[in-house]
XYZ file of C-alpha atoms in Angstrom:
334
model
C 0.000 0.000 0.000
C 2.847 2.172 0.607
C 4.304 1.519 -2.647
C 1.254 2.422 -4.071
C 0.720 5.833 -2.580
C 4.812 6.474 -3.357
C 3.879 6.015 -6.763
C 0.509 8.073 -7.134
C 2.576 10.847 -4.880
C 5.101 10.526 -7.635
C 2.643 10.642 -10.685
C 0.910 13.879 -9.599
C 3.714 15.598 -8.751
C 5.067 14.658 -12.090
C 1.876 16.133 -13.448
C 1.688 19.189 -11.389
C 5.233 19.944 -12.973
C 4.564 19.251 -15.740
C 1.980 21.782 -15.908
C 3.523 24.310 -14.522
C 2.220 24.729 -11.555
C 5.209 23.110 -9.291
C 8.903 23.519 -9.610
C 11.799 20.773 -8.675
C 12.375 21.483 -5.486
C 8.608 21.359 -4.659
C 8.240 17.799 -6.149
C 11.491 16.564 -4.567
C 9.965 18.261 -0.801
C 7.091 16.066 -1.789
C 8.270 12.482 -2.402
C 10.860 13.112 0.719
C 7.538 14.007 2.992
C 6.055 10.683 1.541
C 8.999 8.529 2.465
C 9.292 10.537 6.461
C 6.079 9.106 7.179
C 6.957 5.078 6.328
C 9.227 4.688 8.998
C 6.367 5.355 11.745
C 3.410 3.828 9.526
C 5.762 0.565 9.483
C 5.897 0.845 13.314
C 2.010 1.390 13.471
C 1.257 -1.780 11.801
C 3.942 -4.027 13.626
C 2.631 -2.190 17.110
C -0.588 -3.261 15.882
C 0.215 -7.096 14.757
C 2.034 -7.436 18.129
C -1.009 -6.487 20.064
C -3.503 -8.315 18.086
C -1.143 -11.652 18.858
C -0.843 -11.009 22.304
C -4.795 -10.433 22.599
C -4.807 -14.272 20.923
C -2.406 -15.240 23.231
C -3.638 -14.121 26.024
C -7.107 -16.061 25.436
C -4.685 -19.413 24.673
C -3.737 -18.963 28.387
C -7.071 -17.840 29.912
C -8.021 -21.357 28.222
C -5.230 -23.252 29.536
C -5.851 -21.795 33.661
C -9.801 -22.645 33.068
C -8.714 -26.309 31.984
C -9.181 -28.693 35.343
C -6.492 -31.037 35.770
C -7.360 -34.591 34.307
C -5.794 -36.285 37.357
C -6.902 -34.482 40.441
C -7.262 -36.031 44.267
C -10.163 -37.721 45.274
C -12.228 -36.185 47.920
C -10.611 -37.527 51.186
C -7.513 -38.729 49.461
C -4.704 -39.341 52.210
C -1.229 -39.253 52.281
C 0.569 -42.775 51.608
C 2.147 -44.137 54.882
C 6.025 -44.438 54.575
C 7.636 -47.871 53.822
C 8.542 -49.859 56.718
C 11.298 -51.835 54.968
C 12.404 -48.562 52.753
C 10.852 -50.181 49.593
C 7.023 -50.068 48.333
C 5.465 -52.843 47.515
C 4.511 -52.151 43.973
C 0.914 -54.189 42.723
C -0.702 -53.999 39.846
C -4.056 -55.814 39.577
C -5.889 -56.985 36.444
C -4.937 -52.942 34.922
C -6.371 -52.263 31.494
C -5.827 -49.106 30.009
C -6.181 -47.861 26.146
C -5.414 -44.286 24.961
C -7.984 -43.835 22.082
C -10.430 -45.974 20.093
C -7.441 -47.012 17.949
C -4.525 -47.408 20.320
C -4.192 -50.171 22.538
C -2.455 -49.885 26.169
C -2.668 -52.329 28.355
C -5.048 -55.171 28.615
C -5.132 -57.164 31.948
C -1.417 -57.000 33.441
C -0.878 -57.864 36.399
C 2.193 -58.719 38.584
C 3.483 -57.821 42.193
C 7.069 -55.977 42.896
C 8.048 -57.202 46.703
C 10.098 -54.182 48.451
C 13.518 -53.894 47.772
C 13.372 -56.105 44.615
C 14.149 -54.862 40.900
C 11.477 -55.280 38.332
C 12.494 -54.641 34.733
C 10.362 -54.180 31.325
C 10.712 -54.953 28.271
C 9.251 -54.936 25.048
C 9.106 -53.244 21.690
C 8.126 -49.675 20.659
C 3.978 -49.568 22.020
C 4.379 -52.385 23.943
C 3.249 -50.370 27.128
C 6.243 -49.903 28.948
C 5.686 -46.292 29.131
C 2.208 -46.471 30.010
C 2.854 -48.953 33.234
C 5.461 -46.524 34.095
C 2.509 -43.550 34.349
C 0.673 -45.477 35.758
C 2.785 -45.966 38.677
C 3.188 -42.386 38.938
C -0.444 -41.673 38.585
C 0.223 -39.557 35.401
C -2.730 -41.437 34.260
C -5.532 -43.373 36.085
C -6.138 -47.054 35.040
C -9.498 -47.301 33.476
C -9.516 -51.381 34.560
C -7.782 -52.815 37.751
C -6.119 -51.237 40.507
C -2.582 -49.597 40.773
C -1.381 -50.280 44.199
C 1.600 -49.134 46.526
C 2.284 -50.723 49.655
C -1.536 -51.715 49.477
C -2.551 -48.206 49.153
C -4.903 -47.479 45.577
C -2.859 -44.554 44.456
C -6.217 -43.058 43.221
C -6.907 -42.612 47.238
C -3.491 -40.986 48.006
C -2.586 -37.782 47.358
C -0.492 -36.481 44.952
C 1.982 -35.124 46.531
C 2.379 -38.102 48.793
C 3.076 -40.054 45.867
C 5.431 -37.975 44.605
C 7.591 -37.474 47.759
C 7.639 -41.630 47.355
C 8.511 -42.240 43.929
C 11.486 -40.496 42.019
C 11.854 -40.995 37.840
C 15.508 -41.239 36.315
C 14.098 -40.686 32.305
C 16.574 -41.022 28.916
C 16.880 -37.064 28.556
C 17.276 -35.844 32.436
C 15.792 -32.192 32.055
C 18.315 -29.959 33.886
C 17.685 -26.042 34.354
C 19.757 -23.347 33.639
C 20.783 -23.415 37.285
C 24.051 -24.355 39.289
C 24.661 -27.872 40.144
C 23.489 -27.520 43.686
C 19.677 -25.965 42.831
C 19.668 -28.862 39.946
C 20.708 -31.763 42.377
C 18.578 -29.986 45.429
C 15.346 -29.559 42.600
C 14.072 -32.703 44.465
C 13.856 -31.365 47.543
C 14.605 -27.702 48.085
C 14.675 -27.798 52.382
C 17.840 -30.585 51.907
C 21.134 -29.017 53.695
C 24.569 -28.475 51.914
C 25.858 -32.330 53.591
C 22.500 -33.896 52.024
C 23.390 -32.685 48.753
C 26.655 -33.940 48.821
C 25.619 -37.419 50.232
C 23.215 -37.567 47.248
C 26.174 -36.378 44.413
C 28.721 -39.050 46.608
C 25.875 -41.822 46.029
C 26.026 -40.920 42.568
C 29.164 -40.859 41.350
C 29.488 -37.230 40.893
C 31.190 -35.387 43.606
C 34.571 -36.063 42.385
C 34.057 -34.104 38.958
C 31.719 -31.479 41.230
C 35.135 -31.017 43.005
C 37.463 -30.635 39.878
C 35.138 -27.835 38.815
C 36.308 -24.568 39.418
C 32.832 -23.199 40.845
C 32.389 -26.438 42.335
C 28.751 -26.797 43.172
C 27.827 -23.344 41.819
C 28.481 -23.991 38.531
C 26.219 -23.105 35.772
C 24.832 -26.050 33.518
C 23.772 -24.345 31.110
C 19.869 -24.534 29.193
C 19.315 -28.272 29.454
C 22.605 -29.478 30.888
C 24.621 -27.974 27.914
C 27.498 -27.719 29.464
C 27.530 -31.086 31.067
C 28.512 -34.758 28.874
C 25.470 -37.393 28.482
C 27.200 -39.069 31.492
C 27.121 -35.940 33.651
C 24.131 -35.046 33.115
C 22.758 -38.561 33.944
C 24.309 -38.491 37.429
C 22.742 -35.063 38.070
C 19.579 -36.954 37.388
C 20.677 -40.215 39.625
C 21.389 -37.874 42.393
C 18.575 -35.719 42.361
C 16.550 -38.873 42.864
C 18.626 -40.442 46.002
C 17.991 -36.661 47.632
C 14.497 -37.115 47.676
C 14.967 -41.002 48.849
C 11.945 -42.978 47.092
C 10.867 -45.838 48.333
C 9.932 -46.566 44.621
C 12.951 -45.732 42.200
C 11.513 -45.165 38.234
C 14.418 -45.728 35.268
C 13.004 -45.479 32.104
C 15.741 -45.949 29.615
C 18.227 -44.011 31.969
C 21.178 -45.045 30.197
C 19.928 -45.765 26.585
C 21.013 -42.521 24.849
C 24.572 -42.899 26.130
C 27.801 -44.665 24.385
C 28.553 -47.800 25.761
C 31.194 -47.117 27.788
C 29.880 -44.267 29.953
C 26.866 -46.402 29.956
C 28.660 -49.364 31.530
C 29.769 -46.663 34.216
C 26.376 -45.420 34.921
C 24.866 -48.808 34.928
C 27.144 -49.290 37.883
C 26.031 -46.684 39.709
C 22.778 -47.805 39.434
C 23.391 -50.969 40.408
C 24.178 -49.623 44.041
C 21.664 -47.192 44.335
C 19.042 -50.180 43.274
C 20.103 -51.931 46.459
C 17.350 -52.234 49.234
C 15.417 -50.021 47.311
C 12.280 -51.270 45.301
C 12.926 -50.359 41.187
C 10.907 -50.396 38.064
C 13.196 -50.457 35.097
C 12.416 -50.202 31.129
C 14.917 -51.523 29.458
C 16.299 -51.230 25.692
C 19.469 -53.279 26.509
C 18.680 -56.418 28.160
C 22.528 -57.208 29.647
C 21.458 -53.867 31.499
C 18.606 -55.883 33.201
C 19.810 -59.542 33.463
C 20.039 -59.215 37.392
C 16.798 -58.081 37.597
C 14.532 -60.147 40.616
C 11.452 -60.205 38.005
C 11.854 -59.416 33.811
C 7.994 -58.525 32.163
C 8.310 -59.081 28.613
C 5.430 -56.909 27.098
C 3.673 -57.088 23.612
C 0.740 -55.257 22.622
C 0.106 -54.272 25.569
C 0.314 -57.850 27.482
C 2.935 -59.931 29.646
C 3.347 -62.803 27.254
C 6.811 -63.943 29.580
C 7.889 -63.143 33.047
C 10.860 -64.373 35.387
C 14.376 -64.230 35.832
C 17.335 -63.568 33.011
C 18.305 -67.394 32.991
C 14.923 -68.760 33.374
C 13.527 -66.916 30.008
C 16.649 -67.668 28.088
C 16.142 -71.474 29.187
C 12.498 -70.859 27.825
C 13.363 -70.167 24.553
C 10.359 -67.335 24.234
C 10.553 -63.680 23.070
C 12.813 -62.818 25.578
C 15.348 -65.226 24.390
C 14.667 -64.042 21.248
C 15.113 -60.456 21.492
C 18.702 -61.292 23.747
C 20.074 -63.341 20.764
C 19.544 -60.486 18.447
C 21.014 -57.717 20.512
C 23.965 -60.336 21.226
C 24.671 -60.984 17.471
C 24.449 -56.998 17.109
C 26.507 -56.755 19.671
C 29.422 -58.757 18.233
C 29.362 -57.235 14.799
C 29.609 -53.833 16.459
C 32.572 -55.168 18.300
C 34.502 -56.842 15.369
């Protein structure tokens, strides 16, 4: 539009010259008043865009504060008692669950994790590892069965009861632009300065804490950027042992990393799994082959279930899926 009127303010000038009836300098004063007013027209209309976006923004997040919470507490929801032996007792009984009319979840699985013991899963890609494992954190509600933890439906505890009990180690540990202390202390924000170090000791981490110049102040950057895959896994390992679960989540903790720093972190774990209940998903099953209980999952069942050597003696899916990461494994290596 401004083009437009440049050139029409051009054109009649021209003809008002032409005719006589303006000189040069009149028709140059002209076009130069016509080009003065585009720089605050321009601003006008972005001033204007910028408000008319924020006026659609602003109902996005008047919609988003109305929304209720799909997972709320029941009315009289309590708090879960604490563990007695410092592990849940993780149940699941009969659950079904399906996302959408064409998605399947989970369809009847059942199975019991006694305190202190490791349970691992394992399965392809929709299998419903992922699902079991919200679930167990109440992320969703099973529409079938009952999700139980140390006998407790954890549709009758609270929230934040069940989240002061159970602690999640996931594949991409989200850090915050924040020193290492506030990321480690995230978990639980009244823990001292000796807690916090317990927690990075149990972890692996307080030696390379130590080597840092700003030791526990440094900065990790958006997402851990400053930190290796390793690192920024044992930020995540730690922050869990601060807030001491009685149920310990990994879901694929270790999957994204190379297989040496892997082999270190898997270590780690190992101790902190000790005397505490755990509820692993595993991609690589030599991760899991000490596991107390294995639940091989397919569309959205336990087909198998039992120990490393008992499943490879049965010759099932299990066995089946640890022959061909073995035989990958060896080509990788030669």
């Amino acid at each position: 539009i401004m083009n437009v009127g440049l050139g029409v303010m051009a054109v009649m000038a021209g003809m008002e010259a032409a005719a006589g009836r303006m000189g040069p300098g009149d028709v140059t004063a002209a076009v130069l008043i016509m080009i003065s007013l585009y720089a605050p027209l321009n601003i006008l209309g972005f001033a204007y865009r910028e408000i008319r976006q924020s006026f659609i923004d602003m109902e996005q997040m008047l919609k988003v504060t109305r929304q209720r919470p799909a997972i709320a507490d029941r009315p009289g929801a309590h708090d879960l008692p604490p563990s007695e032996s410092g592990g849940a007792e993780v149940v699941f009984e009969h659950v079904g669950f399906r996302h959408d009319a064409r998605a399947s979840g989970l369809d009847d699985v059942s199975f019991v994790t006694a305190p202190g013991t490791t349970t691992a899963l394992v399965g392809a890609s929709g299998a419903g590892k992922s699902t079991i494992v919200k679930l167990a954190l109440r992320l969703l509600d099973a529409q079938e069965g009952v999700v139980r933890i140390d006998g407790v439906d954890v549709r009758d505890a609270t929230q934040a009861s069940l989240r002061q009990r159970v602690a999640l180690v996931p594949q991409d540990v989200a850090l915050f632009n924040d020193t290492l202390r506030a990321n480690i202390g995230f978990a639980k924000p009244e823990s001292d300065e000796a807690a916090i170090w317990a927690a990075a000791e149990a972890a692996e981490l307080a030696t390379f804490i130590r080597s840092l110049p700003d030791g526990m102040e440094t900065v990790v950057g958006e997402r851990g950027l400053k930190l290796s895959g390793g690192e920024r896994q044992r930020v995540g390992i730690a922050r869990a042992l601060l807030a001491d679960p009685s149920l310990l989540i990994l879901d694929e903790a270790t999957s994204a990393l190379d297989s040496r720093t892997e082999a270190a972190i898997q270590k780690t774990l190992r101790k902190v799994r000790a005397g505490r209940t755990t509820l692993v998903v595993a991609h690589r099953l030599s991760t899991i082959s000490d596991a107390q209980q294995i639940l091989v999952l397919k569309d959205g069942r336990v087909i198998e279930r039992g120990r490393h050597d008992d499943l490879i003696a049965r010759e099932g899916e299990y066995a089946s899926l640890w022959r061909r990461q073995t035989r990958t494994g060896v080509r990788a290596a030669v």
